[in-house]
XYZ file of N, CA and C in Angstrom:
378
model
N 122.943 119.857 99.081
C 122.078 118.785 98.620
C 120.697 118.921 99.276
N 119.527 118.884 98.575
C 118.369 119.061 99.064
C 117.782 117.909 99.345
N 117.876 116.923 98.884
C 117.216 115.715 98.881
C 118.163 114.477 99.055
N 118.122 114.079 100.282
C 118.587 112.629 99.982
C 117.449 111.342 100.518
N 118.181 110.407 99.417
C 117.385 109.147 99.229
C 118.287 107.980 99.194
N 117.520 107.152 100.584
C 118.307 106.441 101.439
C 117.376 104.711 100.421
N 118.184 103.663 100.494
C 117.496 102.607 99.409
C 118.413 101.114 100.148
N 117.425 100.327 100.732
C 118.093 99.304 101.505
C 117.565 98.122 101.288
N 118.057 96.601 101.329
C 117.057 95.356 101.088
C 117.910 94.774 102.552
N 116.544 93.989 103.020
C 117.102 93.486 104.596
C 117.343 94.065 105.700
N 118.751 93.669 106.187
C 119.680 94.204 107.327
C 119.968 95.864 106.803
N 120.096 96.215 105.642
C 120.477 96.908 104.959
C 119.209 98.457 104.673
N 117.858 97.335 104.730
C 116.824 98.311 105.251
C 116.475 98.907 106.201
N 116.716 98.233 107.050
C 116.306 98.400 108.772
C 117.257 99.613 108.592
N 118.686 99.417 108.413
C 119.717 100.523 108.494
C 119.167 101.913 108.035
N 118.653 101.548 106.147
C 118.597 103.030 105.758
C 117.471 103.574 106.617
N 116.295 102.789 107.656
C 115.271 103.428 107.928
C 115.588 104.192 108.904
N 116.386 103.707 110.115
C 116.861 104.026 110.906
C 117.428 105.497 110.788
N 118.561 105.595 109.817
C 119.061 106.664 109.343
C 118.142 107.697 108.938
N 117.102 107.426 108.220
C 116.286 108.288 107.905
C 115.168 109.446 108.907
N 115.513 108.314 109.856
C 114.398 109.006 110.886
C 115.441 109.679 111.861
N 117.021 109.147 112.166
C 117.558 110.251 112.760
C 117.796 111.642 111.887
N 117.821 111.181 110.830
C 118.224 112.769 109.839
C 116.631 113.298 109.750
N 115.571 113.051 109.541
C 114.271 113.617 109.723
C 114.213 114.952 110.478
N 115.062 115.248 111.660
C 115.101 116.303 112.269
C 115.618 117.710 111.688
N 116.968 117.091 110.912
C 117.752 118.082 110.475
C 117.081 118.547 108.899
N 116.381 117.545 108.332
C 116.443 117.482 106.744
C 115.242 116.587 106.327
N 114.332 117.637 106.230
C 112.789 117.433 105.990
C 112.692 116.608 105.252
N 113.219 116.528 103.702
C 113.252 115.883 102.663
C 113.618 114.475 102.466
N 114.141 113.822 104.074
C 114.785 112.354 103.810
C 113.848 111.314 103.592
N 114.168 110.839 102.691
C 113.227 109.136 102.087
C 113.872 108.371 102.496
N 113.543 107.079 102.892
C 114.117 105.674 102.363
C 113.173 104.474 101.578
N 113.587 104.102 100.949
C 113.054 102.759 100.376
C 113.102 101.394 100.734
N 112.651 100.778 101.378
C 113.399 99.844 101.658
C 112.873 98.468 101.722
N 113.546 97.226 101.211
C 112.906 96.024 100.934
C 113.068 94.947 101.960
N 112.090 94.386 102.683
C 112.578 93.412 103.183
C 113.191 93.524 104.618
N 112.973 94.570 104.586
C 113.315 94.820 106.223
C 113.000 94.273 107.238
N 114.279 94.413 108.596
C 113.411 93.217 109.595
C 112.248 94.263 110.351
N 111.751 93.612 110.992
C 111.014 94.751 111.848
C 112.120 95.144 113.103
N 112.635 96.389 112.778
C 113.568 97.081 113.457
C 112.662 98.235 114.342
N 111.680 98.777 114.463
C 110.997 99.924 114.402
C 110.068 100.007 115.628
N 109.893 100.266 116.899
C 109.021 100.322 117.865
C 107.821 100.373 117.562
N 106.919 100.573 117.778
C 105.726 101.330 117.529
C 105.730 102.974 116.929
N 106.430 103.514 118.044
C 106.112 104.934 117.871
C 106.944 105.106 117.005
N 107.925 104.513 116.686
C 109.253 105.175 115.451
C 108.065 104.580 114.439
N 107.748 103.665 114.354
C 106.857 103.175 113.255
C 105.721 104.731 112.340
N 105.366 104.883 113.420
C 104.400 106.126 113.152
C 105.126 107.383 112.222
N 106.121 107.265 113.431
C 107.144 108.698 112.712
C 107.443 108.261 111.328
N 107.088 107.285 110.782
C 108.573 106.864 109.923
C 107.203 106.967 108.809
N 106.021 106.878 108.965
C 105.223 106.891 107.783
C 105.674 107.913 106.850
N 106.111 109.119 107.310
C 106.431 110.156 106.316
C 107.336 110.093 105.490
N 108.737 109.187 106.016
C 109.839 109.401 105.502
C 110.230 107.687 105.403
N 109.840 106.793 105.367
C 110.048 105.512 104.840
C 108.891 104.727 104.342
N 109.335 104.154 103.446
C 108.557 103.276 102.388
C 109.056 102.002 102.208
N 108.234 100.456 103.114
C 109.103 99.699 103.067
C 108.354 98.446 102.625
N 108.880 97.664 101.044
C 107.935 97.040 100.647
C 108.753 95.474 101.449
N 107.609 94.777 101.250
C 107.393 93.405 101.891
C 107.212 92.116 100.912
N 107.626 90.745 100.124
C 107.275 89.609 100.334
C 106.242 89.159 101.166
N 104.924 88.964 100.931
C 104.243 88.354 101.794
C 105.067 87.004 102.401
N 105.471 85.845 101.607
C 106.012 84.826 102.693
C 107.501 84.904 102.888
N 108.262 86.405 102.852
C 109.417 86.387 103.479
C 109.128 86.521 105.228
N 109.640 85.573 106.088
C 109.339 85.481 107.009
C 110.202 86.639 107.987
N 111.434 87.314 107.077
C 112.054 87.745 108.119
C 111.483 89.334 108.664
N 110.384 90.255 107.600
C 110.075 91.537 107.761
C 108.830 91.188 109.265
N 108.107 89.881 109.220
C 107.332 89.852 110.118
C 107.571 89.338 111.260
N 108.528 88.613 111.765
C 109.300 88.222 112.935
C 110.355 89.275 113.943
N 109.311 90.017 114.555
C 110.033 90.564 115.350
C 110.402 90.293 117.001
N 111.185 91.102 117.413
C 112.075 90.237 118.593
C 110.900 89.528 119.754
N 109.532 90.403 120.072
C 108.036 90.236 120.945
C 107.702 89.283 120.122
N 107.565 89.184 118.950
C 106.997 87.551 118.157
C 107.464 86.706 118.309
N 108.676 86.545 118.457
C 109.371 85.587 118.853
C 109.497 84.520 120.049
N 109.082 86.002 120.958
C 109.124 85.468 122.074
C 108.272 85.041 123.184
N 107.081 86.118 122.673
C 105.742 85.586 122.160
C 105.451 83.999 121.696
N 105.738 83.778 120.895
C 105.694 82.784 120.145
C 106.491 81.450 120.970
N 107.373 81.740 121.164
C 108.432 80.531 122.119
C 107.951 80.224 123.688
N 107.536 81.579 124.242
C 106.908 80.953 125.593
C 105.800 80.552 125.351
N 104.336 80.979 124.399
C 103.361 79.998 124.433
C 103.400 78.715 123.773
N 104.247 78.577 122.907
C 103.731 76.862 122.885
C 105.510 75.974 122.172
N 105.160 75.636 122.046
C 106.679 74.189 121.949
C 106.791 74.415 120.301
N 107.648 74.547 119.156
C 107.973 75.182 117.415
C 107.829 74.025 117.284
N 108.201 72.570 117.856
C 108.352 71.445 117.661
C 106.585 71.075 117.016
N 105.974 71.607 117.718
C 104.029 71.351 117.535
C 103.431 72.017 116.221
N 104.514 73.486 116.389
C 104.062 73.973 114.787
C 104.745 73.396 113.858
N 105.578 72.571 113.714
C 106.191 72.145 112.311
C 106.095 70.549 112.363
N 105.903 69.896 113.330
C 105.846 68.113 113.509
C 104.109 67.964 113.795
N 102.691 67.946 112.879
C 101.821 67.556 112.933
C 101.941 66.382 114.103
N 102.403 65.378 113.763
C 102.733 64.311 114.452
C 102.951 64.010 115.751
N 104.084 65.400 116.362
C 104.331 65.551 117.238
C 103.188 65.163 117.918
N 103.115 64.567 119.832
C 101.880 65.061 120.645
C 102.401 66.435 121.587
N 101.075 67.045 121.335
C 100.908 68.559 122.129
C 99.815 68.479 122.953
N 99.660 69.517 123.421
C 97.915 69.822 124.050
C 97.578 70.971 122.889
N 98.568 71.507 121.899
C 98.215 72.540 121.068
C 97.804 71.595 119.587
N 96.864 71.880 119.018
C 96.581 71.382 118.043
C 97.310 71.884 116.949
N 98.119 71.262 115.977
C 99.248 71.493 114.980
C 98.274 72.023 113.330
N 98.664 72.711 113.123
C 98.850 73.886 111.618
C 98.776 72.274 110.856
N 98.106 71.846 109.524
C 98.253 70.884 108.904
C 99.045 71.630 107.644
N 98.668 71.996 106.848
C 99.784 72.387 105.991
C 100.535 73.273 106.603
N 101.533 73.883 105.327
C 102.786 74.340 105.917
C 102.361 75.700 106.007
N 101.312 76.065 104.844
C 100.661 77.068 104.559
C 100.605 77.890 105.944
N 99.683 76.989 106.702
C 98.702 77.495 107.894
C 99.956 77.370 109.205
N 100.858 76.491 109.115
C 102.115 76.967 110.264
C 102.682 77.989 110.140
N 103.137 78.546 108.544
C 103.513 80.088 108.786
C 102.628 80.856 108.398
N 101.215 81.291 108.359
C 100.311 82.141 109.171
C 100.415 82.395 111.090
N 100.602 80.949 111.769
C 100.556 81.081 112.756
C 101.377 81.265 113.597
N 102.474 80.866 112.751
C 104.194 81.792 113.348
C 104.332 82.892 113.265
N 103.524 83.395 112.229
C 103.845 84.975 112.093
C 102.459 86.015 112.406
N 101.472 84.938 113.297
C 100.520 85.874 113.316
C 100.184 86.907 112.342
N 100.121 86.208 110.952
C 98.986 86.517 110.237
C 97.973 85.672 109.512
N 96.720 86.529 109.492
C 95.941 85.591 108.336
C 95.355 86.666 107.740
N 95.723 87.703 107.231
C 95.544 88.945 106.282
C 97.147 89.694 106.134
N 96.641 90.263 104.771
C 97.996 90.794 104.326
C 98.057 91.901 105.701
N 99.336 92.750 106.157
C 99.533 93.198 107.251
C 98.940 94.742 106.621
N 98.858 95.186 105.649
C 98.632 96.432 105.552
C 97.572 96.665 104.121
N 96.167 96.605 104.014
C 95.438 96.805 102.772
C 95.684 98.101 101.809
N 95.355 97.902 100.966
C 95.611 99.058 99.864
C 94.234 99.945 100.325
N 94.375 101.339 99.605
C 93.073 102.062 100.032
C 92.024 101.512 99.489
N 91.930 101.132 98.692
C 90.789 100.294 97.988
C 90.472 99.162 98.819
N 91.417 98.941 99.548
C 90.536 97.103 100.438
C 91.353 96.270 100.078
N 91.828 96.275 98.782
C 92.393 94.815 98.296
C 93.783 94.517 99.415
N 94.257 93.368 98.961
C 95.587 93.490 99.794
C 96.413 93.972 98.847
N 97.591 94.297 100.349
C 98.686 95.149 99.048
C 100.273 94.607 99.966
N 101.144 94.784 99.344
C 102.163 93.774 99.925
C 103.043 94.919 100.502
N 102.778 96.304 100.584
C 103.469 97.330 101.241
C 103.140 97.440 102.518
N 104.244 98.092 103.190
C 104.111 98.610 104.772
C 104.324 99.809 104.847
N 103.800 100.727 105.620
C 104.343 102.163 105.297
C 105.874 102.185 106.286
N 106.111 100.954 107.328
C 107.567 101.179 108.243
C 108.116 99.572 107.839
């Protein structure tokens, strides 16, 4: 077999990517596809993986952009109670729509990866 092509949504992505980049060594030709993936991927596997994974994204699926440092990130600087209860009192000033709380949970306010043209584009290359 010359080519294999690895195709995952989710838990199921993270997997085929994973796989793909250990077989990368043996078998030049490995792809994966994969939807929705969590962020499973270090940095540097990230890099490696441009060649051999392709992993498209939901802009407001929250689970491809929540990774384990965001999280935790996110939990020691300020109280979840402040990002989702306006109402709540903080010393952090609260997200008014819901819009702008998950931008700021997920540390974004641009799509994570532009198309070559500039526009946004809802792909990741890991």
């Amino acid at each position: 077999c010359d080519h294999i092509r690895l195709v995952g949504h989710s838990l199921g992505g993270g997997i085929a990517a994973l796989i793909a980049l250990a077989l990368r060594p043996y078998l030049s030709s490995v792809k994966a596809f994969v939807f929705a993936a969590p962020a499973c991927l270090t940095e540097d596997l990230a890099t490696e993986a441009d060649s051999c994974v392709l992993s498209l994204v939901n802009r407001s699926d929250l689970v491809p952009y929540l990774s384990h440092n965001k999280w935790t990130s996110l939990w020691s600087s300020f109280s979840l109670r402040s990002l989702f209860s306006p109402s709540s009192p903080s010393s952090v000033s609260a997200p008014t729509s819901d819009a702008a709380r998950l931008d700021l949970l997920l540390d974004r306010t641009e799509d994570p990866v532009p198309s070559p043209d500039g526009s946004p584009s809802s792909s990741q290359p890991f």
